[in-house]
C-alpha atoms as a PDB file:
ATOM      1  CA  UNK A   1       0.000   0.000   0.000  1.00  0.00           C
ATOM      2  CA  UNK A   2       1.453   3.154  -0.928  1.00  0.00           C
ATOM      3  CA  UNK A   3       1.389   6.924  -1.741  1.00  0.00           C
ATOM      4  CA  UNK A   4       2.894   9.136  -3.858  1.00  0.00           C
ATOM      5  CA  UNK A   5       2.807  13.138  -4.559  1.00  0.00           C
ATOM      6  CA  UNK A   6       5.004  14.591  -6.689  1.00  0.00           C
ATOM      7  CA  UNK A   7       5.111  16.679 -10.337  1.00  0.00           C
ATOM      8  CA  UNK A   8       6.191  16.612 -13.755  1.00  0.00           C
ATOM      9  CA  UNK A   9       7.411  18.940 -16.016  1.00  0.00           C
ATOM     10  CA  UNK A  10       5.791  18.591 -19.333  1.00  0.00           C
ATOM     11  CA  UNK A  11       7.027  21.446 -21.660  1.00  0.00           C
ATOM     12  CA  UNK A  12       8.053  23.828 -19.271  1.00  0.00           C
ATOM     13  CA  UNK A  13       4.993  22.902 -17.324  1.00  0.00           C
ATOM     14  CA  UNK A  14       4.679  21.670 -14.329  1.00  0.00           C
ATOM     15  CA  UNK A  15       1.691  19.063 -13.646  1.00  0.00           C
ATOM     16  CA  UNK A  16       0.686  17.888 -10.385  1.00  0.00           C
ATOM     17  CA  UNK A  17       0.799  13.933 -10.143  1.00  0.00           C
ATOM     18  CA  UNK A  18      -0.629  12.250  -7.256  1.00  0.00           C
ATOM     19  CA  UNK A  19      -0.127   8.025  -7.410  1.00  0.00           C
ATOM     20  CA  UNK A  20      -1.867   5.204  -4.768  1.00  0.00           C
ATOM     21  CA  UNK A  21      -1.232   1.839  -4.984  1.00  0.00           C
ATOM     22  CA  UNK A  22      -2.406  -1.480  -3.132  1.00  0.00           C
ATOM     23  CA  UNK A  23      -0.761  -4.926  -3.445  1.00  0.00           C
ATOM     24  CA  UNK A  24      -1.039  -7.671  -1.116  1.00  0.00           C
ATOM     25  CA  UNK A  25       0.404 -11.273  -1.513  1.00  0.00           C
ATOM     26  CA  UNK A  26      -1.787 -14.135  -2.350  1.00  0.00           C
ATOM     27  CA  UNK A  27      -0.057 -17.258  -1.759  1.00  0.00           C
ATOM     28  CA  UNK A  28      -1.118 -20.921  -2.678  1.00  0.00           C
ATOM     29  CA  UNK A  29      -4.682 -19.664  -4.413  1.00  0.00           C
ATOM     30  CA  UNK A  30      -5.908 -19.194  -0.873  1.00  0.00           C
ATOM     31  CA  UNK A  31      -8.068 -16.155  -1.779  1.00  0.00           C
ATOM     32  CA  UNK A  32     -10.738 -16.433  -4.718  1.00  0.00           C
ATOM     33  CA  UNK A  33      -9.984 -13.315  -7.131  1.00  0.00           C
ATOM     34  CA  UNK A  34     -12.861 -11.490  -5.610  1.00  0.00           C
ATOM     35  CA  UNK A  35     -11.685 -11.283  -2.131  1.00  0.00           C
ATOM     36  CA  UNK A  36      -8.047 -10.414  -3.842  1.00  0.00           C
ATOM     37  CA  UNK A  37      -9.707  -7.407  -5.799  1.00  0.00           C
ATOM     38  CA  UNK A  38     -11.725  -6.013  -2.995  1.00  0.00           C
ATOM     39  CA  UNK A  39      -9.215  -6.289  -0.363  1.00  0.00           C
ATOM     40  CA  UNK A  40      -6.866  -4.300  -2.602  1.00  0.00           C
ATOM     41  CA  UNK A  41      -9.497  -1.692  -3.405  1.00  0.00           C
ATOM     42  CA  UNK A  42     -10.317  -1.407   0.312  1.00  0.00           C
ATOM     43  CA  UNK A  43      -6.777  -0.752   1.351  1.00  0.00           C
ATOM     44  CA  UNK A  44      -6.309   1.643  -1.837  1.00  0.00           C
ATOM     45  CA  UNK A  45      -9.363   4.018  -0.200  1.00  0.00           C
ATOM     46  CA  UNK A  46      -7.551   3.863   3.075  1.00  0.00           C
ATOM     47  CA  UNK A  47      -4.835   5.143   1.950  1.00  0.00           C
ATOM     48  CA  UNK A  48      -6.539   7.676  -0.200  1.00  0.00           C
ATOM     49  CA  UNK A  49      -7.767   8.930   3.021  1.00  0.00           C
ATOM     50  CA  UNK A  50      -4.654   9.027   5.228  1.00  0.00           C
ATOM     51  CA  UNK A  51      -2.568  10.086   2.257  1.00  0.00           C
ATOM     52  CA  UNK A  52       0.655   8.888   4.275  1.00  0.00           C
ATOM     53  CA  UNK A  53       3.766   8.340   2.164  1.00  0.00           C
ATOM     54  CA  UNK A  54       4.935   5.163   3.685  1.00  0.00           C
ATOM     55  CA  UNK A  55       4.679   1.446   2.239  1.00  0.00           C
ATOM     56  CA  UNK A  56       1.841  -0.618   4.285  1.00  0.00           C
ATOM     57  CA  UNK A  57       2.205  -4.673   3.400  1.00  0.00           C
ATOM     58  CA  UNK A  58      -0.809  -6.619   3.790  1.00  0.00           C
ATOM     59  CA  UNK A  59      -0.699  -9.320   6.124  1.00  0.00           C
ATOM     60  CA  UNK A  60      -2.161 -11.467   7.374  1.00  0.00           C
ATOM     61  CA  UNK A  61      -2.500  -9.268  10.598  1.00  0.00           C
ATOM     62  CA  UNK A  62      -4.128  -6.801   8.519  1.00  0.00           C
ATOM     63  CA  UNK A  63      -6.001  -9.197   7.076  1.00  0.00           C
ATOM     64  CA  UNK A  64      -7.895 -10.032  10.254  1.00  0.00           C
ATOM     65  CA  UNK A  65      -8.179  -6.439  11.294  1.00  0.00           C
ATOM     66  CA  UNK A  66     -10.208  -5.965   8.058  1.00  0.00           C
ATOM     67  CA  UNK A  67     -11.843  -8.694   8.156  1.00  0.00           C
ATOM     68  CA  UNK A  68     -15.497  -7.903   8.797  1.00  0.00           C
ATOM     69  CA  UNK A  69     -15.194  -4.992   6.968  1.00  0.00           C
ATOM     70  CA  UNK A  70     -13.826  -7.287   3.598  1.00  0.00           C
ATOM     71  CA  UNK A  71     -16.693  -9.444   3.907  1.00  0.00           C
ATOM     72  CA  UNK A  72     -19.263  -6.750   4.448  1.00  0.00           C
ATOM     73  CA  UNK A  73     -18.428  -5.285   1.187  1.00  0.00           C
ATOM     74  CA  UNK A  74     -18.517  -8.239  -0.218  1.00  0.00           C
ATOM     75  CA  UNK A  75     -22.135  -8.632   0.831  1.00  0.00           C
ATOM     76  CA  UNK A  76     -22.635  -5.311  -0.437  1.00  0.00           C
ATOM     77  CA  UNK A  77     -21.564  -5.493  -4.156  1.00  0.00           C
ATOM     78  CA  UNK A  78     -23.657  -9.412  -3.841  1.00  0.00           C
ATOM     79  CA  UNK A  79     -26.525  -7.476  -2.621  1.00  0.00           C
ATOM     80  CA  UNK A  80     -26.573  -4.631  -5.761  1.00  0.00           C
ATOM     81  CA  UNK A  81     -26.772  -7.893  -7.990  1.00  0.00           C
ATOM     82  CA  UNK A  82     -29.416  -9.589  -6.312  1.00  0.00           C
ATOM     83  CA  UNK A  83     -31.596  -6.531  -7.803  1.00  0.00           C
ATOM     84  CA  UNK A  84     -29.996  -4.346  -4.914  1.00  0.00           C
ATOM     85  CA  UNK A  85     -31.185  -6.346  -1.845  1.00  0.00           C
ATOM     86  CA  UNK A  86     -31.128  -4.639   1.477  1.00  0.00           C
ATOM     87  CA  UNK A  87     -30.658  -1.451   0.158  1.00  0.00           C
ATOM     88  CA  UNK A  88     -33.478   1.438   0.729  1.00  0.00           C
ATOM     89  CA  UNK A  89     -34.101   5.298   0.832  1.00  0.00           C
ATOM     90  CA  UNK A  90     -34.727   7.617   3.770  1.00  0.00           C
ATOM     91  CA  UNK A  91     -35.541  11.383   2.540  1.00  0.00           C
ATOM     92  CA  UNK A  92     -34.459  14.516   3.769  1.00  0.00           C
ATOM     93  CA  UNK A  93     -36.680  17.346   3.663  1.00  0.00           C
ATOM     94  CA  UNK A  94     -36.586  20.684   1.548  1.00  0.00           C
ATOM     95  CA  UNK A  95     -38.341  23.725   2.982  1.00  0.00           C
ATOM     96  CA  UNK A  96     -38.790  26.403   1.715  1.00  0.00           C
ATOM     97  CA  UNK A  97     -37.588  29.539   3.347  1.00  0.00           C
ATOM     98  CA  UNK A  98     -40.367  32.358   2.782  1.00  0.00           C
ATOM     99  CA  UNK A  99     -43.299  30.504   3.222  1.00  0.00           C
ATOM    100  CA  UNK A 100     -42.411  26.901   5.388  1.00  0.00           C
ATOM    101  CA  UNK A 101     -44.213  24.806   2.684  1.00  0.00           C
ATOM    102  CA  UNK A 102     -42.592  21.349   2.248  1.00  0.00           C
ATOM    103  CA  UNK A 103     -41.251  21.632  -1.622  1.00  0.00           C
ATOM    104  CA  UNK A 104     -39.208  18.841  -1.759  1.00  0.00           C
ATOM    105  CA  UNK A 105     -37.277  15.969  -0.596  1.00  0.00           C
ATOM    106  CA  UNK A 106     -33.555  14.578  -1.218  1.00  0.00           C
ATOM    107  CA  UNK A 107     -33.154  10.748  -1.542  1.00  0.00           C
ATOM    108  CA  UNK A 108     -30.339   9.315   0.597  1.00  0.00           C
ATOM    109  CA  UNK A 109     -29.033   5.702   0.391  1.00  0.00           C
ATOM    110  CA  UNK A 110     -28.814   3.382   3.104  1.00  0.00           C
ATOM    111  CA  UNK A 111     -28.105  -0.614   3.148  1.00  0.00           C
ATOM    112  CA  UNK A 112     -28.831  -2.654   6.167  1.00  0.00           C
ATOM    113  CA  UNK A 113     -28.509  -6.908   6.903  1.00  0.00           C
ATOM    114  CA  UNK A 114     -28.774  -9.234   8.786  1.00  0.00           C
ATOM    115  CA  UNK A 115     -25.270  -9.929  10.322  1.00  0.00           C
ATOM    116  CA  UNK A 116     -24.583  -5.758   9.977  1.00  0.00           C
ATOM    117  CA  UNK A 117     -27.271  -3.952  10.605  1.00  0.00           C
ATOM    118  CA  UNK A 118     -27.482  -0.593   9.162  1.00  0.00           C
ATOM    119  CA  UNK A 119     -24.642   0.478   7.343  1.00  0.00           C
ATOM    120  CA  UNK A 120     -23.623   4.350   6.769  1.00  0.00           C
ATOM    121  CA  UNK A 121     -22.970   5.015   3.142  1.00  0.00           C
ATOM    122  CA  UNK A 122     -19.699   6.555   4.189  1.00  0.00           C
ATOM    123  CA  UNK A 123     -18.780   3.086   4.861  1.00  0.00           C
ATOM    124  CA  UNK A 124     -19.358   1.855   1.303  1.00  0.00           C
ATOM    125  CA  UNK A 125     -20.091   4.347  -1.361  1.00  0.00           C
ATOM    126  CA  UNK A 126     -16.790   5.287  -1.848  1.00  0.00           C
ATOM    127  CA  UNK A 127     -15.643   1.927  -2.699  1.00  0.00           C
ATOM    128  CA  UNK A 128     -18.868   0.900  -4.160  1.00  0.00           C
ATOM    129  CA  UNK A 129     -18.101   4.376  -6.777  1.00  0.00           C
ATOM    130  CA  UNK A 130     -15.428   2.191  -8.489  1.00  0.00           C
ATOM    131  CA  UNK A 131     -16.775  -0.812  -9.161  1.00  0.00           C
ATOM    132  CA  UNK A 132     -18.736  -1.528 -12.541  1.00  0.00           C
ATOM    133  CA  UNK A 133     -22.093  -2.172 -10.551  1.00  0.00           C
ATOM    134  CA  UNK A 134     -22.276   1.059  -9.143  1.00  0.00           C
ATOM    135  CA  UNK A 135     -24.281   2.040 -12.479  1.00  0.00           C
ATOM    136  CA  UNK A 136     -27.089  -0.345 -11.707  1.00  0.00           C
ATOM    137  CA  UNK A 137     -27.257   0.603  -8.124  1.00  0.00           C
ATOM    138  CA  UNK A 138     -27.976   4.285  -9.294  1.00  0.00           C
ATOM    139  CA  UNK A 139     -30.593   3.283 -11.950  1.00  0.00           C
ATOM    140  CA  UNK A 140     -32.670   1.912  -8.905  1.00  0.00           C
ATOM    141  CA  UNK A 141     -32.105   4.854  -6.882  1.00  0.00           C
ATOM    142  CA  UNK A 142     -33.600   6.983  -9.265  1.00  0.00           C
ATOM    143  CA  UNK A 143     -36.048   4.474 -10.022  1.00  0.00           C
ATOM    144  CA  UNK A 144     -37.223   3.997  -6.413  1.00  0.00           C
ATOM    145  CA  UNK A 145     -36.990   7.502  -6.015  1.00  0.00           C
ATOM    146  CA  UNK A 146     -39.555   8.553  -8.479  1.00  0.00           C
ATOM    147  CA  UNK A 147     -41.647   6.122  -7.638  1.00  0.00           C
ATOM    148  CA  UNK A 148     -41.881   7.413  -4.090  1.00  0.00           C
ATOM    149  CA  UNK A 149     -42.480  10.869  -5.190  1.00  0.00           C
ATOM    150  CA  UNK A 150     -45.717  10.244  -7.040  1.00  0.00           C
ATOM    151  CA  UNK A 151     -47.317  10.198  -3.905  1.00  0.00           C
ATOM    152  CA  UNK A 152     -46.527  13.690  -3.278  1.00  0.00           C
ATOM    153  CA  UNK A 153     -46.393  15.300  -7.011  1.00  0.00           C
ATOM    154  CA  UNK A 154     -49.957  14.043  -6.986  1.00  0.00           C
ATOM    155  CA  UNK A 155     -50.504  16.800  -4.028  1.00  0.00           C
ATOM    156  CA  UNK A 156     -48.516  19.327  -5.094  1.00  0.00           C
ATOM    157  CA  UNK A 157     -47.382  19.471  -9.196  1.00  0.00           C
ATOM    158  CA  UNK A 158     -43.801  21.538  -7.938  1.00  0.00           C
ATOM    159  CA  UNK A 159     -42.971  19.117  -5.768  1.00  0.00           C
ATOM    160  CA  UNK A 160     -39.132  18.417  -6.448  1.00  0.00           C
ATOM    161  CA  UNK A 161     -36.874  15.437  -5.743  1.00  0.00           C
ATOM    162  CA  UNK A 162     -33.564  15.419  -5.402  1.00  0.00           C
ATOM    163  CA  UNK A 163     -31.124  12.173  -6.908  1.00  0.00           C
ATOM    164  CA  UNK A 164     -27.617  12.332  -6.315  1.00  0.00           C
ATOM    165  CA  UNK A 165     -25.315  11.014  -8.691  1.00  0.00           C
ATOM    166  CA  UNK A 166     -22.174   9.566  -8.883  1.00  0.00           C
ATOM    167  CA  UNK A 167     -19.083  10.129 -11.397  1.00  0.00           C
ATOM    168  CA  UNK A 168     -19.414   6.501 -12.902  1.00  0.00           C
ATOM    169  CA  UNK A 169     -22.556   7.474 -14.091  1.00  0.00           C
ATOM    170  CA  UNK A 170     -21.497  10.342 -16.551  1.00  0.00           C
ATOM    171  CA  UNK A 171     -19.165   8.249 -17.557  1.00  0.00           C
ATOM    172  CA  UNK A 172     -21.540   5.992 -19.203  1.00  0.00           C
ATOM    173  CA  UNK A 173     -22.996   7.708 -22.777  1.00  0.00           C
ATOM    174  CA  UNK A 174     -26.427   5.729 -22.533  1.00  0.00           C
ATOM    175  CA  UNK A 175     -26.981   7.135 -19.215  1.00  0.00           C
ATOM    176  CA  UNK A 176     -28.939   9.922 -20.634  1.00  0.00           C
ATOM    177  CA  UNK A 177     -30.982   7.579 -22.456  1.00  0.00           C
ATOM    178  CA  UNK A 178     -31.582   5.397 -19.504  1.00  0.00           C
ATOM    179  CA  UNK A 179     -32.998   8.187 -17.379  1.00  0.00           C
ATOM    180  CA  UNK A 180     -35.385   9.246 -19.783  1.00  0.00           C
ATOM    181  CA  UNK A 181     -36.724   5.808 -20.404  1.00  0.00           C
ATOM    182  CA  UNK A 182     -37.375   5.536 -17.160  1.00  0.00           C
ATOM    183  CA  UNK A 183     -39.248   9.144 -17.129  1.00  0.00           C
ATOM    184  CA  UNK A 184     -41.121   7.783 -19.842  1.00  0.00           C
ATOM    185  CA  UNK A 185     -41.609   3.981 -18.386  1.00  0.00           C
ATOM    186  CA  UNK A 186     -42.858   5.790 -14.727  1.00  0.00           C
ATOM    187  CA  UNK A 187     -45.018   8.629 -16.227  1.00  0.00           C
ATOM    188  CA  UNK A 188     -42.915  11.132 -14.136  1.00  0.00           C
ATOM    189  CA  UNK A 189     -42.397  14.683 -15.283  1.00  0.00           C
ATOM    190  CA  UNK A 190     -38.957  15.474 -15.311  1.00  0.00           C
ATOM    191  CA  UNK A 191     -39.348  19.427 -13.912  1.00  0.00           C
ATOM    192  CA  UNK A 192     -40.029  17.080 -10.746  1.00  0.00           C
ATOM    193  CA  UNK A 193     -36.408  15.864 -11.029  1.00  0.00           C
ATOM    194  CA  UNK A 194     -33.098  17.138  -9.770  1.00  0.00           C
ATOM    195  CA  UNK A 195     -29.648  15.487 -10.212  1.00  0.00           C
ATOM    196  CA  UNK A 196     -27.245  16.485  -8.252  1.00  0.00           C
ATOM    197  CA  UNK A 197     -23.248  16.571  -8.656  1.00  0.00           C
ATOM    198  CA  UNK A 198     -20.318  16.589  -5.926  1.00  0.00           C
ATOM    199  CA  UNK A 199     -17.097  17.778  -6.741  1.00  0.00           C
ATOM    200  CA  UNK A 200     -15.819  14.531  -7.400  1.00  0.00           C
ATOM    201  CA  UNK A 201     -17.594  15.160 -10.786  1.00  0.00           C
ATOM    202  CA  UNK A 202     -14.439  16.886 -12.017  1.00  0.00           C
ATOM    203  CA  UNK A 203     -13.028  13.376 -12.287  1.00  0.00           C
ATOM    204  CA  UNK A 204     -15.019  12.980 -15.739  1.00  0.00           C
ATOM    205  CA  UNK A 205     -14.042  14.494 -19.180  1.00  0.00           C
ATOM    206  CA  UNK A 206     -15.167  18.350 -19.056  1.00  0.00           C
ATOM    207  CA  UNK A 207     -16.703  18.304 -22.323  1.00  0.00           C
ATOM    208  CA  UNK A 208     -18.235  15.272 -21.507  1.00  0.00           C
ATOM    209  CA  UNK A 209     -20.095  16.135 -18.203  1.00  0.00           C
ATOM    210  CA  UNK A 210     -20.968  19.273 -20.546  1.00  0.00           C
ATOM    211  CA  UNK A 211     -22.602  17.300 -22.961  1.00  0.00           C
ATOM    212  CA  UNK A 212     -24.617  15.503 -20.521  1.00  0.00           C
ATOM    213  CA  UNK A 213     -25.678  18.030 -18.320  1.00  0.00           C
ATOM    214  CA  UNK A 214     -27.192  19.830 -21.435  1.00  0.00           C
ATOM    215  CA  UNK A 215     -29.127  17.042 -22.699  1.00  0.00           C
ATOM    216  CA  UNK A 216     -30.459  16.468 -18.653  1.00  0.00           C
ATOM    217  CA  UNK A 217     -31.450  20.218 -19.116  1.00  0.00           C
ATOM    218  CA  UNK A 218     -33.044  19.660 -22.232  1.00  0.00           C
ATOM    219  CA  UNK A 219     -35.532  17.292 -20.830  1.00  0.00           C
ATOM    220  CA  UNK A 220     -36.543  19.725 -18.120  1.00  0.00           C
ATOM    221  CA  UNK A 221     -34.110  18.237 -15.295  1.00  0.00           C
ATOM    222  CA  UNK A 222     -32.989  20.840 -13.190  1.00  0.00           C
ATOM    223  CA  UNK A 223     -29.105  20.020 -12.235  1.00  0.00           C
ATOM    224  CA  UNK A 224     -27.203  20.694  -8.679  1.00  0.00           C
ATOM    225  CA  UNK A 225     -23.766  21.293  -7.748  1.00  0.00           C
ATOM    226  CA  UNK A 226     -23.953  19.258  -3.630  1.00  0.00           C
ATOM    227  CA  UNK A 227     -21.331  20.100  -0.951  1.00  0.00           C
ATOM    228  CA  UNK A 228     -20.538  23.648  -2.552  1.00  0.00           C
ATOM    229  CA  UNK A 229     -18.115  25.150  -0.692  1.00  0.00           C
ATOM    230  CA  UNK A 230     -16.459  21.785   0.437  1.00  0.00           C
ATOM    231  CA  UNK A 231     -13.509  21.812  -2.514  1.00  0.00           C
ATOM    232  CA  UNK A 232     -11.045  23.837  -3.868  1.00  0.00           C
ATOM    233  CA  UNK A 233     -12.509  23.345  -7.190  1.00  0.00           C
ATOM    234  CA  UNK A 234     -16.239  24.236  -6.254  1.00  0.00           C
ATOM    235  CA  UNK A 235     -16.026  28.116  -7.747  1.00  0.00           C
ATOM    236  CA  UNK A 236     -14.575  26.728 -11.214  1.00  0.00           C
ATOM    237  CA  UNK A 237     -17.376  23.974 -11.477  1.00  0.00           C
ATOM    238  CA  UNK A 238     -19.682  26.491 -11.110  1.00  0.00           C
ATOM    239  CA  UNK A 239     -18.222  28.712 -13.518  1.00  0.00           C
ATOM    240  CA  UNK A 240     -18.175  25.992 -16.129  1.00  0.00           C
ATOM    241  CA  UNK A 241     -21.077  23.928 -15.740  1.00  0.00           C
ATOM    242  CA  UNK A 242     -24.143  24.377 -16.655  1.00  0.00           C
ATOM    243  CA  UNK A 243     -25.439  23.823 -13.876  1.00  0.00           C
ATOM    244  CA  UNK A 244     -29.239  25.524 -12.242  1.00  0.00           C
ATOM    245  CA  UNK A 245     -28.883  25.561  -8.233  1.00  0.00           C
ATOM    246  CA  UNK A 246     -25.965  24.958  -5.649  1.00  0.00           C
ATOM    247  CA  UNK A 247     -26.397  23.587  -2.453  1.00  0.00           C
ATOM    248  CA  UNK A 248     -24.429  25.065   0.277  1.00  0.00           C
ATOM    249  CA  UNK A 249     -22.924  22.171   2.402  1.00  0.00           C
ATOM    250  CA  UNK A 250     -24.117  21.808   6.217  1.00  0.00           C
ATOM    251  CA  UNK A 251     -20.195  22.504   7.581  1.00  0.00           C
ATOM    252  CA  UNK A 252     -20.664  26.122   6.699  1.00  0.00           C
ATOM    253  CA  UNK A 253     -23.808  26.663   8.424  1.00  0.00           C
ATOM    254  CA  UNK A 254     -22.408  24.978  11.603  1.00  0.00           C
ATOM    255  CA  UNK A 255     -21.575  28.065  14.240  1.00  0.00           C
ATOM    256  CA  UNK A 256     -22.969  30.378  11.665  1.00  0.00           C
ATOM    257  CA  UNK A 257     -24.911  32.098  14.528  1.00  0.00           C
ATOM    258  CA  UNK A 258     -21.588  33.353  16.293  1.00  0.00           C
ATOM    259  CA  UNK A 259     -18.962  33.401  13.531  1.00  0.00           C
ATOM    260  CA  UNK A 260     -19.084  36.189  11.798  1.00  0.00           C
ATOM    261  CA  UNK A 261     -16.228  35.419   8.777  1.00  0.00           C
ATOM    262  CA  UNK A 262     -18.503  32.635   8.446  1.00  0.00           C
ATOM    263  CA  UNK A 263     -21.780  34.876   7.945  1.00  0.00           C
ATOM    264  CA  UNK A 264     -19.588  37.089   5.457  1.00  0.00           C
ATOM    265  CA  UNK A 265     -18.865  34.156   3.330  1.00  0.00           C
ATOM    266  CA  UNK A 266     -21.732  33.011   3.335  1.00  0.00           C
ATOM    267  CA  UNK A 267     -23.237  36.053   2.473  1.00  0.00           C
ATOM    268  CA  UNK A 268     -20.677  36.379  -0.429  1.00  0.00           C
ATOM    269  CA  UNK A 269     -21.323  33.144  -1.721  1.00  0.00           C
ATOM    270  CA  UNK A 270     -25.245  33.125  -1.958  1.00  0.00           C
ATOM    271  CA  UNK A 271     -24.752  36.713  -3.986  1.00  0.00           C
ATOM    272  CA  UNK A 272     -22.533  35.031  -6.265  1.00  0.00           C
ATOM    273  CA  UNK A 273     -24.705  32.384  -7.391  1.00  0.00           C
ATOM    274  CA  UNK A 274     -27.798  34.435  -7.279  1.00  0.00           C
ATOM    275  CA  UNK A 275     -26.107  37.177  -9.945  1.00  0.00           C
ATOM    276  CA  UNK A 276     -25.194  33.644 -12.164  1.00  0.00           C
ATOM    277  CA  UNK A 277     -28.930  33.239 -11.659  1.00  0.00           C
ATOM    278  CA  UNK A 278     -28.713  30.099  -9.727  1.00  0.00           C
ATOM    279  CA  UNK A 279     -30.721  29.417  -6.479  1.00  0.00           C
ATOM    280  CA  UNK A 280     -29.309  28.373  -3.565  1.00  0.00           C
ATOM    281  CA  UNK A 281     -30.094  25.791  -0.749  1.00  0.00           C
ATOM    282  CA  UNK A 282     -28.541  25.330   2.228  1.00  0.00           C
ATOM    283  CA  UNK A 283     -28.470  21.800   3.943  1.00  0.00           C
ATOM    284  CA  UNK A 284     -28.818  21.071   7.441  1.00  0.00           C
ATOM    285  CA  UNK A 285     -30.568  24.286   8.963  1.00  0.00           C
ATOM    286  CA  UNK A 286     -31.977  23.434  12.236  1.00  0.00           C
ATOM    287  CA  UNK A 287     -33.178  26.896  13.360  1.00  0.00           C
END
């Protein structure tokens, strides 16, 4: 397990270059190729995340450390082919400001089993975002999403809900097609729709995601760039994609009441957008 940071020089420019690695020894066939794959990508998010520049060899030490975690996303990726078994949605409310009314709702993943009980997605997503499946897990997001909206669209014909998405998914061309066949195949109006995008989006070809967020406008999807404020990327997103609302992520709102460089930033940023002409929402107010 390893870590690298370091540039090139590339005609007289210099270019960042960050490297992580995972390797592990499998001796005598004693781990099936799946185990071998997802160990290593386990270990390569760890060290993503501690971004220490030291060698880490996996062991058989480390090996029972990990252990439960291994075989619970193992379970996991089994579970999104079994037609995404114990997975479900809880929904987090959007209010709106002037008037209180309930607008809108954001749908948030959860898994649960058996042996594991519920299971944060910060526990698996990350991993889950690398792995081929991923695609069909967010197809029946958005699928069971939509369906559970009906109920309230049939109330109230603005009533928005929000889908986050994940950078495998713009990677695919036919996603665009898949979405609206399932618009189509569920009778849902796709002004009721919002995708939104985290910064991790920047992963994906620029004129790709450009591409794609155009033809998700053009079928009346309204598009979101999540966690604003949480990267060091967020202002250039916005500037370059097309994007129709940012949401303003819950860390900035935390001690807004008493920090004052907090309130002016704030302030700044929700000007910004709003002279782009994109709204703003802001997650996680509690008062």
């Amino acid at each position: 397990e390893a870590y690298f940071k370091g540039y090139l020089v590339l005609d007289e420019i210099s270019v960042s270059l960050e490297i992580f690695a995972s390797a592990l020894y499998a001796e005598n066939n004693e781990m099936s190729s799946d185990k071998v794959y997802t160990t290593a990508m386990l270990l390569l998010n760890e060290v993503r995340k501690s971004a220490k520049n030291e060698l880490v060899i996996f062991d058989k030490g480390v090996a029972k450390e990990n252990k439960k975690r291994m075989e619970m996303l193992s379970i996991i990726k089994a579970s999104v082919k079994n037609n995404c078994e114990g997975f479900y949605l809880c929904y987090q409310p959007i209010i709106q400001v002037k008037t209180g009314e309930f607008v809108g709702m954001e749908a948030l993943i959860r898994w649960k089993h058996e042996k594991f009980g519920k299971v944060s997605p910060n526990d698996f997503i990350a991993w889950l975002e690398g792995e081929p499946i991923f695609y069909d897990l967010g197809l029946w997001i958005l699928k069971t999403a939509i369906e559970d909206t009906k109920y309230f669209v049939e109330k109230n014909d603005k009533f928005i809900v929000s889908v986050n998405l994940a950078f495998p998914q713009l990677q695919r061309q036919e996603f665009s097609h898949a979405l609206a066949e399932i618009l189509k195949d569920l009778e849902f109006s796709p002004k009721n729709l919002k995708l939104e995008l985290t910064e991790r989006c920047k992963l994906v070809d620029e004129h790709t995601i450009k591409i794609m967020l155009e033809d998700f406008r053009k079928l009346g999807i309204k598009v979101v760039l999540d966690d604003f404020g949480t990267g060091y990327s967020a202002l250039d997103l916005l500037i370059k994609l097309p994007v129709d609302q940012i949401k303003i992520d819950k860390s900035f709102i935390d001690d807004l009441a008493v920090s004052y460089p907090k309130q002016c930033l704030l302030q700044a940023i929700t000007s910004y957008a709003r002279k782009l002409g994109k709204k703003v929402c802001i997650e996680g107010v509690e008062n």
